[in-house]
Amino acid sequence: MADRIMQKEIISDPFSPVFANYEITDTLQEFLALQQIYEAGIKEVKTKLEILDDEFKIKHDHNPIHHMEYRLKSVRSILGKLEKRGLEVSLESIVINLTDIAGVRVICNYVSDVYKIADMLIKQSDIKLIKKKDYIKHPKNNGYRSLHLVVEVPIFLAEKVQPIPVEIQIRTIAMDFWASLEHHLRYKADNEVPDGVRDELIECAKTISNLDYKMQGIYEELSKSKKKNLV
Ligand code: GTP
Ligand code: MG
């Protein structure tokens, strides 16, 4: 009964074209199976990062990761992105064209932690790096900074091994602070941020970047003096 109601809701959903070429039950099952695999991708990456963070803490008395966030792209966002890019709306098209269905955001304490975490993860033998965009070395024009990776991770299913892409955004607390507020402001302004505000946001991004490197410097100084005291 519950299943029938769920199917009905999906058929009457304005985004039903995604199911158009399929028997509804098959499509639903295929879509749910697909979602489960992307979710497994998030779990794999999350566990890998937690293990690296724990190991780093034991070896260097410091946790590079402050916290992590995860999200599975919603059906609405998936369809919005396919339509915006003029791509076919089908399950195959989702798998081929979208690499950000599974998303992990890693918020680190210091800039150096961002690169340490990325390097340790990419080096793992079952991880394949698909794409890397370094918006820290090369910030976006609006001031946005973060390290973006798309990695492929193997998911071991009952009958096969399925490689799945996971988008990972790695940034400091300061970068995350700026990105969250910028996103919020852009949303408030319906994506049309006035020139003056845009300049102010760039200025804020610069201030925050300076702060990041200052905090990094303080951390390095303290680490050095701690080592000296131990000798
Ligand atoms: P999309 O995934 O379609 O956005 O394009 P892309 O493949 O060029 O991805 P890109 O690496 O530039 O950005 C992907 C994600 O990074 C976005 O979905 C946001 O979460 C984040 N991001 C990128 N640019 C900005 C920005 O200017 N401000 C904020 N707040 N977030 C951003
Ligand atoms: Mg995206």
Coordinates of C-alpha atoms and ligand atoms in Angstrom, one line a residue:
M1 CA 0.0 0.0 0.0
A2 CA 2.7 2.4 1.0
D3 CA 4.6 1.5 -2.1
R4 CA 1.6 2.3 -4.3
I5 CA 1.2 5.8 -2.7
M6 CA 4.8 6.5 -3.2
Q7 CA 4.7 5.6 -6.9
K8 CA 1.6 7.8 -7.4
E9 CA 3.4 10.7 -5.9
I10 CA 6.4 10.2 -8.2
I11 CA 4.2 9.9 -11.3
S12 CA 2.5 13.2 -10.4
D13 CA 5.8 14.8 -9.7
P14 CA 6.6 17.6 -12.2
F15 CA 10.0 16.1 -12.6
S16 CA 8.6 12.8 -13.8
P17 CA 10.4 13.0 -17.2
V18 CA 13.3 11.3 -15.5
F19 CA 11.1 8.2 -15.3
A20 CA 9.4 8.6 -18.7
N21 CA 11.2 5.9 -20.7
Y22 CA 10.9 3.3 -18.0
E23 CA 8.4 1.0 -16.3
I24 CA 7.8 3.0 -13.2
T25 CA 8.7 0.2 -10.8
D26 CA 11.9 -0.7 -12.6
T27 CA 12.9 3.0 -12.7
L28 CA 12.2 3.5 -9.1
Q29 CA 14.2 0.5 -8.2
E30 CA 17.1 1.5 -10.4
F31 CA 17.0 5.1 -9.1
L32 CA 17.0 3.9 -5.5
A33 CA 19.8 1.4 -6.2
L34 CA 21.8 4.2 -7.8
Q35 CA 21.2 6.5 -4.8
Q36 CA 22.3 3.7 -2.5
I37 CA 25.6 3.3 -4.4
Y38 CA 26.3 7.1 -4.2
E39 CA 25.5 7.0 -0.5
A40 CA 28.0 4.1 -0.2
G41 CA 30.5 6.4 -1.9
I42 CA 30.0 9.0 0.8
K43 CA 30.4 6.4 3.5
E44 CA 33.6 5.1 2.0
V45 CA 35.2 8.5 1.7
K46 CA 33.9 9.5 5.2
T47 CA 35.5 6.5 6.8
K48 CA 38.8 6.9 4.9
L49 CA 39.0 10.6 6.1
E50 CA 38.1 9.7 9.7
I51 CA 40.9 7.0 9.7
L52 CA 43.4 9.5 8.4
D53 CA 42.4 12.1 10.9
D54 CA 42.6 9.6 13.8
E55 CA 46.1 8.4 12.6
F56 CA 47.3 12.0 12.3
K57 CA 46.2 12.7 15.8
I58 CA 48.1 9.8 17.3
K59 CA 51.3 10.5 15.3
H60 CA 51.3 14.3 15.4
D61 CA 49.1 15.2 18.3
H62 CA 46.9 17.3 16.0
N63 CA 43.5 16.7 14.2
P64 CA 43.7 18.2 10.7
I65 CA 39.9 17.8 10.3
H66 CA 37.6 20.1 12.3
H67 CA 34.4 18.5 11.0
M68 CA 32.8 17.1 7.9
E69 CA 29.4 17.5 6.1
Y70 CA 27.8 15.2 3.6
R71 CA 25.0 15.5 1.1
L72 CA 23.4 13.5 -1.6
K73 CA 22.2 15.7 -4.5
S74 CA 18.4 16.0 -4.5
V75 CA 16.3 14.9 -7.5
R76 CA 15.3 18.5 -7.9
S77 CA 19.0 19.7 -8.1
I78 CA 19.9 16.8 -10.4
L79 CA 17.2 17.7 -12.9
G80 CA 17.9 21.4 -12.6
K81 CA 21.6 20.8 -13.5
L82 CA 20.8 18.5 -16.4
E83 CA 18.3 20.9 -17.8
K84 CA 20.7 23.9 -17.3
R85 CA 23.4 22.1 -19.2
G86 CA 21.0 20.9 -21.9
L87 CA 21.7 17.3 -21.2
E88 CA 19.4 14.3 -21.6
V89 CA 17.3 13.6 -18.6
S90 CA 17.8 9.9 -17.9
L91 CA 19.5 7.7 -15.3
E92 CA 22.3 7.0 -17.8
S93 CA 22.8 10.7 -18.3
I94 CA 23.0 11.3 -14.6
V95 CA 25.7 8.6 -14.2
I96 CA 27.7 9.8 -17.2
N97 CA 27.5 13.6 -16.7
L98 CA 27.2 14.3 -13.0
T99 CA 30.1 13.8 -10.7
D100 CA 28.7 15.7 -7.7
I101 CA 25.7 13.4 -6.7
A102 CA 27.8 12.3 -3.7
G103 CA 29.3 15.3 -1.9
V104 CA 31.6 15.5 1.1
R105 CA 32.8 18.8 2.6
V106 CA 35.9 18.6 4.8
I107 CA 36.5 21.6 7.1
C108 CA 40.1 21.7 8.3
N109 CA 41.7 23.8 11.0
Y110 CA 44.7 25.2 8.9
V111 CA 45.5 25.7 5.2
S112 CA 48.3 23.2 5.5
D113 CA 45.8 20.6 6.8
V114 CA 43.8 21.0 3.6
Y115 CA 46.7 19.8 1.4
K116 CA 47.8 17.1 3.9
I117 CA 44.3 15.6 3.9
A118 CA 44.0 15.8 0.1
D119 CA 47.5 14.2 -0.5
M120 CA 46.9 11.4 2.0
L121 CA 43.6 10.5 0.4
I122 CA 44.7 10.7 -3.2
K123 CA 47.7 8.5 -2.5
Q124 CA 45.5 5.6 -1.5
S125 CA 45.7 2.7 -4.0
D126 CA 41.9 2.3 -4.4
I127 CA 41.3 6.0 -5.0
K128 CA 41.4 7.4 -8.5
L129 CA 41.7 11.2 -8.9
I130 CA 39.3 12.3 -11.6
K131 CA 39.5 16.1 -11.2
K132 CA 41.3 18.6 -9.0
K133 CA 40.5 22.4 -8.9
D134 CA 42.7 24.4 -6.5
Y135 CA 40.7 27.5 -5.7
I136 CA 43.1 28.3 -2.8
K137 CA 46.1 28.9 -5.0
H138 CA 43.8 30.3 -7.7
P139 CA 40.7 31.8 -6.0
K140 CA 37.6 32.5 -8.1
N141 CA 37.1 36.1 -9.2
N142 CA 34.5 36.6 -6.4
G143 CA 37.0 35.5 -3.8
Y144 CA 35.8 31.9 -3.3
R145 CA 38.6 29.6 -2.0
S146 CA 38.5 25.8 -1.5
L147 CA 40.3 22.7 -2.8
H148 CA 37.9 20.7 -4.9
L149 CA 38.5 17.0 -5.8
V150 CA 36.4 14.5 -7.7
V151 CA 37.6 11.0 -6.8
E152 CA 36.4 7.6 -7.9
V153 CA 36.0 5.0 -5.1
P154 CA 35.2 1.3 -5.7
I155 CA 32.0 0.1 -4.1
F156 CA 31.9 -3.7 -3.5
L157 CA 28.3 -4.9 -4.2
A158 CA 27.0 -8.4 -4.1
E159 CA 27.6 -9.1 -7.8
K160 CA 30.1 -6.5 -8.9
V161 CA 32.5 -3.7 -8.0
Q162 CA 31.2 -0.3 -9.1
P163 CA 33.5 2.7 -9.2
I164 CA 31.6 5.8 -8.0
P165 CA 32.6 9.5 -8.2
V166 CA 32.5 11.6 -5.0
E167 CA 33.0 15.3 -5.0
I168 CA 35.1 16.5 -2.1
Q169 CA 35.4 20.1 -1.1
I170 CA 38.3 20.7 1.4
R171 CA 38.6 24.1 3.1
T172 CA 39.5 25.8 6.3
I173 CA 37.0 27.1 8.9
A174 CA 37.7 30.6 7.6
M175 CA 37.1 29.6 4.0
D176 CA 33.9 27.9 5.0
F177 CA 32.7 30.9 7.0
W178 CA 33.1 33.1 3.9
A179 CA 31.5 30.5 1.5
S180 CA 28.5 29.9 3.7
L181 CA 27.7 33.6 4.1
E182 CA 28.4 34.4 0.5
H183 CA 26.0 31.6 -0.5
H184 CA 23.4 33.0 1.8
L185 CA 23.8 36.6 0.6
R186 CA 23.7 35.4 -3.1
Y187 CA 20.5 33.5 -2.3
K188 CA 19.0 36.5 -0.6
A189 CA 19.9 38.7 -3.6
D190 CA 18.4 36.2 -6.1
N191 CA 21.9 35.6 -7.6
E192 CA 22.1 39.3 -8.6
V193 CA 24.7 40.7 -6.1
P194 CA 25.1 44.5 -6.6
D195 CA 28.6 45.6 -7.7
G196 CA 29.3 47.3 -4.4
V197 CA 28.5 44.2 -2.4
R198 CA 30.6 42.1 -4.8
D199 CA 33.6 44.3 -4.1
E200 CA 33.0 44.1 -0.4
L201 CA 32.8 40.3 -0.5
I202 CA 36.1 40.2 -2.4
E203 CA 37.6 42.4 0.3
C204 CA 36.2 40.1 3.0
A205 CA 37.7 37.1 1.2
K206 CA 41.1 38.8 1.2
T207 CA 40.9 39.6 4.9
I208 CA 39.9 36.0 5.7
S209 CA 42.7 34.7 3.6
N210 CA 45.3 36.8 5.5
L211 CA 43.8 35.6 8.8
D212 CA 44.1 32.0 7.6
Y213 CA 47.9 32.4 7.0
K214 CA 48.4 34.3 10.2
M215 CA 46.7 31.5 12.2
Q216 CA 48.8 29.0 10.3
G217 CA 52.0 31.0 11.3
I218 CA 51.0 31.0 15.0
Y219 CA 50.3 27.3 14.9
E220 CA 53.7 26.6 13.3
E221 CA 55.5 28.8 15.9
L222 CA 53.8 27.0 18.7
S223 CA 54.5 23.6 17.2
K224 CA 58.2 24.5 16.9
S225 CA 58.6 25.8 20.5
K226 CA 56.7 22.7 21.7
K227 CA 59.2 20.4 19.9
K228 CA 62.2 22.4 21.3
N229 CA 60.8 22.0 24.9
L230 CA 60.6 18.3 24.3
V231 CA 64.3 18.0 23.3
Ligands
GTP1 P1 28.9 23.2 -10.6 O1 29.2 21.9 -9.8 O2 27.8 23.1 -11.5 O3 28.7 24.3 -9.6 O4 30.2 23.5 -11.5 P2 31.7 23.1 -11.5 O5 31.9 21.7 -11.9 O6 32.4 24.2 -12.3 O7 32.1 23.2 -10.0 P3 32.9 24.1 -9.1 O8 34.1 23.2 -8.7 O9 33.3 25.4 -9.6 O10 31.9 24.3 -7.8 C1 31.2 23.2 -7.3 C2 30.7 23.6 -5.9 O11 31.6 24.4 -5.2 C3 29.4 24.4 -5.9 O12 28.3 23.6 -6.0 C4 29.5 25.1 -4.5 O13 29.1 24.2 -3.5 C5 30.9 25.4 -4.4 N1 31.2 26.7 -5.0 C6 31.8 27.0 -6.1 N2 31.9 28.3 -6.3 C7 31.4 28.9 -5.2 C8 31.2 30.3 -4.9 O14 31.5 31.2 -5.5 N3 30.6 30.5 -3.7 C9 30.2 29.5 -2.8 N4 29.6 29.8 -1.7 N5 30.3 28.2 -3.2 C10 30.9 27.9 -4.4
MG2 MG 28.0 21.2 -7.8

